[in-house]
Short mmCIF file of C-alpha atoms in Angstrom, two decimals:
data_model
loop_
_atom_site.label_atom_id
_atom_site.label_comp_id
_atom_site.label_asym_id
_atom_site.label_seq_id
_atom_site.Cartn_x
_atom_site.Cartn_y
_atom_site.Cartn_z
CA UNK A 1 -18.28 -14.97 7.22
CA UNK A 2 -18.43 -11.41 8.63
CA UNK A 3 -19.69 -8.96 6.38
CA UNK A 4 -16.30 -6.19 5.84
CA UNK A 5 -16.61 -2.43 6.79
CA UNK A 6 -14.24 0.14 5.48
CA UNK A 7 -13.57 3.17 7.19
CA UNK A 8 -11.18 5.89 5.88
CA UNK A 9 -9.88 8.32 8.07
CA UNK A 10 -10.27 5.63 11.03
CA UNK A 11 -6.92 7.38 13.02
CA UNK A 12 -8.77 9.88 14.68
CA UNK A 13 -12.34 11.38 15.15
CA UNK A 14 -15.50 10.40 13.59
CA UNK A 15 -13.48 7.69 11.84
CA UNK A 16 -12.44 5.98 14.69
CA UNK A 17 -15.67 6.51 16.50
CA UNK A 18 -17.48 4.78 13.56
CA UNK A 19 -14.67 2.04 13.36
CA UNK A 20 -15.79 1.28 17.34
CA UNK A 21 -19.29 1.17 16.49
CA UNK A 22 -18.67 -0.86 13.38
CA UNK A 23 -16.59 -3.38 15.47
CA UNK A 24 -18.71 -3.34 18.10
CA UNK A 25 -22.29 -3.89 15.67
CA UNK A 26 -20.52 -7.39 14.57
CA UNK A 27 -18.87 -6.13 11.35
CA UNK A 28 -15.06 -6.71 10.14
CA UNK A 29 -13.57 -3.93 10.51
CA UNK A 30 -10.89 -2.06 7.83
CA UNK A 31 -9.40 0.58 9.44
CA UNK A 32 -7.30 2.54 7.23
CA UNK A 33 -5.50 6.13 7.44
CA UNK A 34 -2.00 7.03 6.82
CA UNK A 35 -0.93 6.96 11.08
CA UNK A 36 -0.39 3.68 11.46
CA UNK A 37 0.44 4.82 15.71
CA UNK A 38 -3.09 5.91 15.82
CA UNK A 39 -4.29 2.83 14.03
CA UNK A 40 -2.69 0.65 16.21
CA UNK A 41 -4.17 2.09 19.26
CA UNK A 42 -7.30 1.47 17.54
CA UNK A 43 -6.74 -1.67 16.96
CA UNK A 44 -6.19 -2.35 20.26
CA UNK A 45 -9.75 -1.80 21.23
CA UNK A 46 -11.07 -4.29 19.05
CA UNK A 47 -10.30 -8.04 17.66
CA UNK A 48 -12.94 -7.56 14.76
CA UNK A 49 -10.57 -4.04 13.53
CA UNK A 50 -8.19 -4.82 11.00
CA UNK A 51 -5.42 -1.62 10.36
CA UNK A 52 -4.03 -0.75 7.12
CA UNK A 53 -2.23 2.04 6.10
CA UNK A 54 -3.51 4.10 3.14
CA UNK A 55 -3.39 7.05 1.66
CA UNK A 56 -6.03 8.18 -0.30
CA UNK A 57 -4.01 10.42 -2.34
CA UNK A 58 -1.80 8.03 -3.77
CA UNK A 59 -3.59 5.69 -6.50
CA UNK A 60 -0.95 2.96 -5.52
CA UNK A 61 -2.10 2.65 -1.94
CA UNK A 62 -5.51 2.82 -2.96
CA UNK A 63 -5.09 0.14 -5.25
CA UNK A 64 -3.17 -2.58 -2.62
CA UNK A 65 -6.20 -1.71 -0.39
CA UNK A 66 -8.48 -3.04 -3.35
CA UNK A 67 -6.58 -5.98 -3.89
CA UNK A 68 -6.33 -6.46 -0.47
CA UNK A 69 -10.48 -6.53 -0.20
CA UNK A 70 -11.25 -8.59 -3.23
CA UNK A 71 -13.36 -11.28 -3.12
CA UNK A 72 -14.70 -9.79 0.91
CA UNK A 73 -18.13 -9.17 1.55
CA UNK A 74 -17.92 -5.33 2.03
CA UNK A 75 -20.85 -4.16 2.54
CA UNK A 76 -20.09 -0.44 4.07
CA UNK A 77 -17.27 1.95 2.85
CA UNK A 78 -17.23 5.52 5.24
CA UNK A 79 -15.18 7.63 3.36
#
C-alpha cells in the first residue's frame, strides 16, 4: 500500500507544485482546496492524486476529510 500525502491548498501554487512532486515521488496523493475546477485539472496530471474538496475553515469539512483518511498510512500533511 502507498503511503498517503495530504496537501492543503493543492488548487494553485506551491500546493499544487508539491502535490506534482508528491505524485510524482510514488506517494498517494490528497489533494484538497475548496476549487474543485482547479483540483480537477490537477488531477488530471496525475493517477496517484486523489481531489477532495475542503475547506479548512469549516470544522465539518475538516472532519469528512478525517474520516475519509482513517485507517491510511499518511505519512505527510503540507498545510
Amino acid at each position: 500500500m502507498k503511503d498517503y500525502a495530504i496537501v492543503t491548498g493543492a488548487s494553485s501554487g506551491i500546493g499544487a507544485a508539491t502535490a506534482k512532486l508528491l505524485a510524482a515521488n510514488g506517494f498517494h496523493v490528497v489533494a484538497a482546496a475548496r476549487r474543485m475546477d482547479r483540483l480537477a485539472e490537477l488531477a488530471k496530471s496525475d493517477s496517484n492524486i486523489e481531489i477532495v474538496e475542503l475547506d479548512v475553515t469549516n470544522q465539518k469539512s475538516v472532519d469528512a476529510l478525517a474520516s475519509k483518511l482513517a485507517g491510511k498510512p499518511v505519512s505527510v500533511l503540507v498545510n
